[in-house]
PDB file of C-alpha atoms and ligand atoms in Angstrom:
ATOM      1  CA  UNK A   1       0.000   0.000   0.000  1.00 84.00           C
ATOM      2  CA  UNK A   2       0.983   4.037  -0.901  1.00 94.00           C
ATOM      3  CA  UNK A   3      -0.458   5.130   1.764  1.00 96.00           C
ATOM      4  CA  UNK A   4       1.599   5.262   4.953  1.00 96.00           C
ATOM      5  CA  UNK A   5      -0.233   3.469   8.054  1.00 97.00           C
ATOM      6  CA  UNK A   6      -1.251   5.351  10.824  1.00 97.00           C
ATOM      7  CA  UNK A   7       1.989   4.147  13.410  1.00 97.00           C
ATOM      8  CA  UNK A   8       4.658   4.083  11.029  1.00 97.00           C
ATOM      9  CA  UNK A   9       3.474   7.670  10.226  1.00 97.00           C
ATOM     10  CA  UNK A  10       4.096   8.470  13.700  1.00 98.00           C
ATOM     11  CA  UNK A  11       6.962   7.463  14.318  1.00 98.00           C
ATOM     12  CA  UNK A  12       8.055   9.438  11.104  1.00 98.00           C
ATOM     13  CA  UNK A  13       6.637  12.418  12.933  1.00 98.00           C
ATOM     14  CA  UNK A  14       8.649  11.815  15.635  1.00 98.00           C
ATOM     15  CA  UNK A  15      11.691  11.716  13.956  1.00 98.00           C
ATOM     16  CA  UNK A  16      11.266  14.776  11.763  1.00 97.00           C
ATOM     17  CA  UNK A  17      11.038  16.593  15.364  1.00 98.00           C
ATOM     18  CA  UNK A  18      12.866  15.194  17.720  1.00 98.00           C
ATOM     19  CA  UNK A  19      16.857  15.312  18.114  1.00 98.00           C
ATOM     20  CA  UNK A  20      19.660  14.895  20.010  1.00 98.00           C
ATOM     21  CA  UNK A  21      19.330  16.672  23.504  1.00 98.00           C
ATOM     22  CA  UNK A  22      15.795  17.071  23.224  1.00 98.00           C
ATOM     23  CA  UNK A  23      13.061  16.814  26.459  1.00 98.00           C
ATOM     24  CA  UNK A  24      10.470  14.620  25.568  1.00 98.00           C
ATOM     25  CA  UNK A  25       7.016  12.761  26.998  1.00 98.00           C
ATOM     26  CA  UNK A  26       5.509   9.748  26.725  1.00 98.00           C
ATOM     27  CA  UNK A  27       2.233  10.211  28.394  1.00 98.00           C
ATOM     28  CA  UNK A  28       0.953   6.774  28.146  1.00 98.00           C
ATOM     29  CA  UNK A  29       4.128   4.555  29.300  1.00 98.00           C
ATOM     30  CA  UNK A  30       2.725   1.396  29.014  1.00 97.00           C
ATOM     31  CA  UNK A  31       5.438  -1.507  28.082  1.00 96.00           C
ATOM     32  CA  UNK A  32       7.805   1.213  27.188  1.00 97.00           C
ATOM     33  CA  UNK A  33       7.638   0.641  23.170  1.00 97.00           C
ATOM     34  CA  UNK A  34       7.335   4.113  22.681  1.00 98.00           C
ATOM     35  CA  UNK A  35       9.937   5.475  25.798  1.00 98.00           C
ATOM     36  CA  UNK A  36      12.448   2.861  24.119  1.00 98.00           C
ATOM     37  CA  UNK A  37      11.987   4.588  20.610  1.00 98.00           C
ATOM     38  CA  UNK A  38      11.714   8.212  22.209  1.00 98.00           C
ATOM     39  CA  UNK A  39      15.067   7.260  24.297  1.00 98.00           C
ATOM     40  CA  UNK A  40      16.925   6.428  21.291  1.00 97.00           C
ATOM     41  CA  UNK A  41      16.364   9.284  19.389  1.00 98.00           C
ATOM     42  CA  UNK A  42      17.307  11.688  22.216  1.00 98.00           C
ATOM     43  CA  UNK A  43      20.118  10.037  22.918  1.00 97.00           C
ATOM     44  CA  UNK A  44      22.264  10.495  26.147  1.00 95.00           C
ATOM     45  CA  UNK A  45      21.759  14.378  26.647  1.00 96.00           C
ATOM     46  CA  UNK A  46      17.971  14.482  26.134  1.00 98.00           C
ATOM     47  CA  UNK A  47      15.158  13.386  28.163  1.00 98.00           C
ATOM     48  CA  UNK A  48      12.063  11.360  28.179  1.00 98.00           C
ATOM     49  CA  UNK A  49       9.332  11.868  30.799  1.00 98.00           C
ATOM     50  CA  UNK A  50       6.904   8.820  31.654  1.00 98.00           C
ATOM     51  CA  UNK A  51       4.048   9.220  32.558  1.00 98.00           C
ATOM     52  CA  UNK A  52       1.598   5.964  33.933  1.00 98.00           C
ATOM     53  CA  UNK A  53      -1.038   5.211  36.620  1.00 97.00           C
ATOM     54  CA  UNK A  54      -0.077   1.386  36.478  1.00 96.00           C
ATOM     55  CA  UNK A  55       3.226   0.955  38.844  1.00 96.00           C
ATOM     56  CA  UNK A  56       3.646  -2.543  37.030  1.00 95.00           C
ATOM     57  CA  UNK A  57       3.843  -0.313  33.770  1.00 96.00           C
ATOM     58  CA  UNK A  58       6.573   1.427  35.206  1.00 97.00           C
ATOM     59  CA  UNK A  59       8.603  -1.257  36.775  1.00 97.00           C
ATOM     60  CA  UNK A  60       8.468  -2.991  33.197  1.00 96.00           C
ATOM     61  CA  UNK A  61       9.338   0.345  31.597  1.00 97.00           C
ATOM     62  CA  UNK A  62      12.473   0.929  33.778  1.00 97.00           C
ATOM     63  CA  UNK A  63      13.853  -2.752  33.179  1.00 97.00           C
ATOM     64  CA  UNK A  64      13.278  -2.672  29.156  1.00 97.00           C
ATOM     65  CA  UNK A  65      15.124   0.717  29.356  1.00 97.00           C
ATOM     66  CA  UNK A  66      17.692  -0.274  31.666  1.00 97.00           C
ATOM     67  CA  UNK A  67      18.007  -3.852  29.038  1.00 97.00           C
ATOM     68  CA  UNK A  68      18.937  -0.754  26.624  1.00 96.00           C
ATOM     69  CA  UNK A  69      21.572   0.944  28.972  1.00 95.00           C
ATOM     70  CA  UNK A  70      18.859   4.302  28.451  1.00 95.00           C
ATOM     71  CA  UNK A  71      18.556   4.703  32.486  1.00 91.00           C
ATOM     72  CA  UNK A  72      20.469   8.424  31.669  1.00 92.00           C
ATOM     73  CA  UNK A  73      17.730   9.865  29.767  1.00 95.00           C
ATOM     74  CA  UNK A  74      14.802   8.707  31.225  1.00 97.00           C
ATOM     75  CA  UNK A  75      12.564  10.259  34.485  1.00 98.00           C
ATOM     76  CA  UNK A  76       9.071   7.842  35.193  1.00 98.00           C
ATOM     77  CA  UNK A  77       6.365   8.992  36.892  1.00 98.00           C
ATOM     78  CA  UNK A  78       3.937   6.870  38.426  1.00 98.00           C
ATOM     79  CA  UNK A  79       1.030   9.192  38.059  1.00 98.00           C
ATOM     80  CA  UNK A  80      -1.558  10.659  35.817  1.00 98.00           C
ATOM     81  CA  UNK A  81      -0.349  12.643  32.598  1.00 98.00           C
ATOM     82  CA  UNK A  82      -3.130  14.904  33.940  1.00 98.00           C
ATOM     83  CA  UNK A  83      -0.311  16.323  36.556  1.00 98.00           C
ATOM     84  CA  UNK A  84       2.353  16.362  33.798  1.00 98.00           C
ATOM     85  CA  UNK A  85       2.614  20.290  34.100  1.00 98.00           C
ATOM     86  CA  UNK A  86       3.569  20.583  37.666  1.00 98.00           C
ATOM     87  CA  UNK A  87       5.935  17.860  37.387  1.00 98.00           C
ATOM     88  CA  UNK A  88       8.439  18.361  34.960  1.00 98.00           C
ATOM     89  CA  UNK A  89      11.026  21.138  36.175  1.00 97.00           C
ATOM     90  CA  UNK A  90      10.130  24.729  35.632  1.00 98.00           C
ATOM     91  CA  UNK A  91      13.067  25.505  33.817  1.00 98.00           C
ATOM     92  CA  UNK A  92      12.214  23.213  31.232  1.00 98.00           C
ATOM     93  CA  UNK A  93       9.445  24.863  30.774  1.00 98.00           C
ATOM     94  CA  UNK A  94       8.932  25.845  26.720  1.00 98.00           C
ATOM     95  CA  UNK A  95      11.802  23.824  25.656  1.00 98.00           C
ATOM     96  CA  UNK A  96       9.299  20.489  25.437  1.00 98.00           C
ATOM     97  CA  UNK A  97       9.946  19.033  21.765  1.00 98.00           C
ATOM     98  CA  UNK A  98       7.151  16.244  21.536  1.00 98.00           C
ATOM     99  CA  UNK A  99       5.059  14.218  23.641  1.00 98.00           C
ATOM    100  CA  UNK A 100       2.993  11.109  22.962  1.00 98.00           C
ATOM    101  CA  UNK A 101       0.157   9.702  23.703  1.00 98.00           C
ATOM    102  CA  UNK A 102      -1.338   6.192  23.156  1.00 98.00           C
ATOM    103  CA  UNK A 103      -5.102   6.064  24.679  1.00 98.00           C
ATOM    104  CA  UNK A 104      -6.809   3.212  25.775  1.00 96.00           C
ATOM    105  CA  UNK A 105      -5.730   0.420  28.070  1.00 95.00           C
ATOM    106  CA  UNK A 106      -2.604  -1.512  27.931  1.00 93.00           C
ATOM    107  CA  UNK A 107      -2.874  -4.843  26.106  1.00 87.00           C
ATOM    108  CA  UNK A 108      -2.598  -8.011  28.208  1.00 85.00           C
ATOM    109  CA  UNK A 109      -3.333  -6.152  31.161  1.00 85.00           C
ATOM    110  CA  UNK A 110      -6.621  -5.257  32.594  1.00 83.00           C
ATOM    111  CA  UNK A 111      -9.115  -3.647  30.259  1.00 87.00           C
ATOM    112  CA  UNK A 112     -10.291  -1.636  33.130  1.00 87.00           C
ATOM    113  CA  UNK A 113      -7.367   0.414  33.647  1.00 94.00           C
ATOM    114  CA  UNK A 114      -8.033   3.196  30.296  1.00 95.00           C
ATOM    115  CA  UNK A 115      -7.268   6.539  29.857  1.00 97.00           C
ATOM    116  CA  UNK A 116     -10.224   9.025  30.631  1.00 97.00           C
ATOM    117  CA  UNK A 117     -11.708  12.039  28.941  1.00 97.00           C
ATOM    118  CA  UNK A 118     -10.882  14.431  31.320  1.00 98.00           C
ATOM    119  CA  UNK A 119      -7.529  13.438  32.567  1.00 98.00           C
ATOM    120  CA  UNK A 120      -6.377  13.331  28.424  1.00 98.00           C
ATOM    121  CA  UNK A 121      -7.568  16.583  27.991  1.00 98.00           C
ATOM    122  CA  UNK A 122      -6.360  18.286  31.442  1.00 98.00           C
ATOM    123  CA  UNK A 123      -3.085  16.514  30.179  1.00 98.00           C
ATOM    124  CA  UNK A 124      -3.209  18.038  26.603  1.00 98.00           C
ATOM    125  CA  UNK A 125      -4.004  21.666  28.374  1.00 98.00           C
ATOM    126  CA  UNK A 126      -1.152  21.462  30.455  1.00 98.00           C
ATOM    127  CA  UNK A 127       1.564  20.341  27.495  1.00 98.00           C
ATOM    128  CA  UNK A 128       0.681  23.317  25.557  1.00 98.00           C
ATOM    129  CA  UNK A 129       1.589  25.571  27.758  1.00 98.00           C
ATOM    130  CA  UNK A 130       5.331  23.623  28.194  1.00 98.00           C
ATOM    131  CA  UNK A 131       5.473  22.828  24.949  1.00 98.00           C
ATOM    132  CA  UNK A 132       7.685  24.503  22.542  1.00 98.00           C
ATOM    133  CA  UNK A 133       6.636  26.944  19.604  1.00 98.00           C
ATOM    134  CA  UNK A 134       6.584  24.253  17.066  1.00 97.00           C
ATOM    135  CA  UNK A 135       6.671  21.007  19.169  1.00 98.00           C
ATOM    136  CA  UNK A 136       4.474  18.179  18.399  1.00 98.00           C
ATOM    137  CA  UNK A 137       1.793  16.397  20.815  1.00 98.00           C
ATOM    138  CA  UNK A 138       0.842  12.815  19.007  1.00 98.00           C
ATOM    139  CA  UNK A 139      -2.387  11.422  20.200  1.00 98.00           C
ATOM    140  CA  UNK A 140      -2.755   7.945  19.024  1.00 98.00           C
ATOM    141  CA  UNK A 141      -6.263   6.566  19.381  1.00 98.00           C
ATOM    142  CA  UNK A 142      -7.240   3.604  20.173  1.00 97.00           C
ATOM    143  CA  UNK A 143     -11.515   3.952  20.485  1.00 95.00           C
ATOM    144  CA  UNK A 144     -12.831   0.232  19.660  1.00 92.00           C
ATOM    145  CA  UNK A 145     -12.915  -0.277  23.411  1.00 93.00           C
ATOM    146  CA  UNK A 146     -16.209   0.317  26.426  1.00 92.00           C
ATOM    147  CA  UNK A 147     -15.161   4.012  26.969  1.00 93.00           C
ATOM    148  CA  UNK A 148     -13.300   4.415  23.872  1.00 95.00           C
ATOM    149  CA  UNK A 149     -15.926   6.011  22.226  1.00 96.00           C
ATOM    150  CA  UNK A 150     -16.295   9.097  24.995  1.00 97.00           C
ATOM    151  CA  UNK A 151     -13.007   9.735  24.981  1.00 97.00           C
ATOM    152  CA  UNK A 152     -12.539   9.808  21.485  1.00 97.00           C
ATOM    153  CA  UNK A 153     -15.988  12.393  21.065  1.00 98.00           C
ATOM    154  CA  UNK A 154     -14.499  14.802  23.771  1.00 98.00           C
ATOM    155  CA  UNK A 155     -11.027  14.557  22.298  1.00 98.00           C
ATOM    156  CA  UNK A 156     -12.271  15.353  18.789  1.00 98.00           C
ATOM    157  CA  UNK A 157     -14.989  18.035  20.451  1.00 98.00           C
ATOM    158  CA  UNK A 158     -12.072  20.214  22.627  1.00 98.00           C
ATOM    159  CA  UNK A 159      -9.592  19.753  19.284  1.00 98.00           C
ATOM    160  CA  UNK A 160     -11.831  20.974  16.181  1.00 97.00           C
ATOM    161  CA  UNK A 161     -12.872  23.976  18.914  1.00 97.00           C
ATOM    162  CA  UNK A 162      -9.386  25.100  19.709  1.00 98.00           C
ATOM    163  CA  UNK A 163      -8.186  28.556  18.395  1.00 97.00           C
ATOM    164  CA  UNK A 164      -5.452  27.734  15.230  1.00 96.00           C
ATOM    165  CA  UNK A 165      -3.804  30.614  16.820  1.00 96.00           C
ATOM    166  CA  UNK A 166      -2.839  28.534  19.874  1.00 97.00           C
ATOM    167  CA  UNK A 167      -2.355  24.922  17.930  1.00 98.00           C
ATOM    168  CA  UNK A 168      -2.368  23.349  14.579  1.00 98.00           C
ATOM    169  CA  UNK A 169      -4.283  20.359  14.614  1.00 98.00           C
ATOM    170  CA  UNK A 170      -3.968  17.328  11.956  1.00 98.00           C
ATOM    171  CA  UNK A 171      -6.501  14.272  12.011  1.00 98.00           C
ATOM    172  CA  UNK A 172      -4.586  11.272   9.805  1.00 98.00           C
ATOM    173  CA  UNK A 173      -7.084   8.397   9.915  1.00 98.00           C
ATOM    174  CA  UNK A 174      -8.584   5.502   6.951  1.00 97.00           C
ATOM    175  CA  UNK A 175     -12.175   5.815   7.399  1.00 96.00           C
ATOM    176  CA  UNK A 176     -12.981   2.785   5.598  1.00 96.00           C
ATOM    177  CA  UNK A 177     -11.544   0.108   7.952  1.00 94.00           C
ATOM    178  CA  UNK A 178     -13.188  -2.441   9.986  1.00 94.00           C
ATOM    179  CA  UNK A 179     -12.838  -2.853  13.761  1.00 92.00           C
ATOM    180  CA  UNK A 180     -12.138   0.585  14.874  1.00 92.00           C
ATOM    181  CA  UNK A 181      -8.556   1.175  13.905  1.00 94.00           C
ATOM    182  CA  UNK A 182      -6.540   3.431  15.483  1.00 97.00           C
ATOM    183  CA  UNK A 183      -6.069   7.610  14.248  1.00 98.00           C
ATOM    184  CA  UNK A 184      -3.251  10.020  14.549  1.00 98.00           C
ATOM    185  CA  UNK A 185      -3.913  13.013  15.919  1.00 98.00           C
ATOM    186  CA  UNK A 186      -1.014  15.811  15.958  1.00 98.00           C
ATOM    187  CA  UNK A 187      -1.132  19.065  17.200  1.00 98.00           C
ATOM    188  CA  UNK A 188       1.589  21.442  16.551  1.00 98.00           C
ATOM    189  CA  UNK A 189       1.879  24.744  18.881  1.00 98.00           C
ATOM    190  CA  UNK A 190       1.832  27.775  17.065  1.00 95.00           C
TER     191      UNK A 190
HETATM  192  C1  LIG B 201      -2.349   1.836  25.182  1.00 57.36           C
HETATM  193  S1  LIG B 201      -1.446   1.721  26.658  1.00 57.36           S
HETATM  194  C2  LIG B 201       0.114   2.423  26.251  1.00 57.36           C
HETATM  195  C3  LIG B 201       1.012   1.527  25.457  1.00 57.36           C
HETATM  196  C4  LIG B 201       2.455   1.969  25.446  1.00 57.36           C
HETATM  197  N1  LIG B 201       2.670   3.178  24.696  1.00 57.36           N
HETATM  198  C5  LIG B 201       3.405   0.873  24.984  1.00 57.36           C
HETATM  199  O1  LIG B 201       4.259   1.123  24.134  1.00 57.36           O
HETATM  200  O2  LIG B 201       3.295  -0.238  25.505  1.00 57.36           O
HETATM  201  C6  LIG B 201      -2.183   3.000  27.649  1.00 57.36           C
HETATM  202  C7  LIG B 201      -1.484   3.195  28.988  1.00 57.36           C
HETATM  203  O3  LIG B 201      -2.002   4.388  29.580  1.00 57.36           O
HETATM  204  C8  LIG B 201      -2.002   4.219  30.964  1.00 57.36           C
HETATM  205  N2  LIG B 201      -2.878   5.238  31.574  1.00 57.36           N
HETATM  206  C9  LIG B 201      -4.212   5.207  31.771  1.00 57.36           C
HETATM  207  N3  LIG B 201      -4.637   6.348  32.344  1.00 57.36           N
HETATM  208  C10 LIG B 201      -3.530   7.124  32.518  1.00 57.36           C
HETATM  209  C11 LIG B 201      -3.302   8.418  33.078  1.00 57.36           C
HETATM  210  N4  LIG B 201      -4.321   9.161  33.554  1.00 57.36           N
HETATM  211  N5  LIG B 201      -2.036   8.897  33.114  1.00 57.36           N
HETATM  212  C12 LIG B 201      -0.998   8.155  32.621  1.00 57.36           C
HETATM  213  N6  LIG B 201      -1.153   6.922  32.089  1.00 57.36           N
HETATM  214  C13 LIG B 201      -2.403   6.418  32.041  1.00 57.36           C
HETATM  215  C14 LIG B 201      -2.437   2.788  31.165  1.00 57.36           C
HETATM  216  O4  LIG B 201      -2.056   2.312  32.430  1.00 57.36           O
HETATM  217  C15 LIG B 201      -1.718   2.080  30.003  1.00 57.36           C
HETATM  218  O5  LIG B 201      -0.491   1.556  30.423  1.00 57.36           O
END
């Protein structure tokens, strides 16, 4: 197929913004797929910020990482992304390249544990004021789950309403697949 699928696409994204020395986030830590990738293209003198409400997430997180020798460059946070403002150092404040978010619960793990409307958009409010002019927030999401739906509406509902003076927001999704694929969204700070 031409067309590039949705998580490949991301993870060009990523690239094109992210280098060396760069502060990143990955919002949604998870098994550390996406920390691993974000650790490797920051390389020693950057650093990722993780951000989960499941400690197992974090413990498994730490060891892939450490499996990497990346324990330099990454800080994880076992808490909501919703408090990612008032914990990432003041001083690094603006200089935020790119954060990341994958929504929904973590496979193999219980389905119960998902990321919530208000906590992804309390989240998204606080990045864009640490963000940089120019950095990217990536919202992968995942909506074929119970709650998926909500969260995707509210998402989509805050996004199309917010002033292109503030953001730049893309929407990169096939709408003629079965089962609820995952979309990209990216939003750009002006
Ligand atoms: C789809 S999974 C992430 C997958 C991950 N990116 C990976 O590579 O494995 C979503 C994750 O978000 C976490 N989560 C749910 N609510 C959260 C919140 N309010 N703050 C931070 N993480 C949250 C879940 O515990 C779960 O691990």
């Amino acid at each position: 197929m031409n067309l590039e699928r949705v998580l490949p696409f991301v993870k060009k994204l990523l690239q094109n913004v992210i280098e060396d020395g760069d502060i990143v986030i990955d919002a949604t830590v998870g098994n550390g797929h996406d920390t691993l990738f974000l650790a490797d293209l920051v390389g020693p003198n950057g650093m990722v910020y993780g951000f989960d409400v499941q400690k197992k997430a974090i413990e498994a997180t730490n060891r892939l990482l450490a499996d990497y020798g990346y324990t330099r460059q990454i800080t994880l946070f076992h808490e909501s992304h919703a408090h990612v403002k008032r914990n990432i150092p003041v001083e690094e404040h603006g200089t935020i390249k790119s954060a990341i978010f994958n929504l929904g619960y973590l496979p193999g793990s219980d389905k119960k544990v998902i990321t919530r409307p208000d906590s992804t958009l309390q989240a998204i409010q606080g990045l864009l004021e640490i963000i940089a002019v120019g950095g990217l927030i990536i919202v992968v999401v995942y909506h074929g789950h119970e709650g998926g739906k909500e969260e995707k509406d509210a998402l989509l509902s805050y996004l199309s309403n917010l002033d292109q003076k503030v953001a730049h927001v893309l929407r990169y999704q096939f709408i003629n697949q079965k089962n609820d694929p995952p979309f990209l969204i990216a939003i750009e700070k002006h």
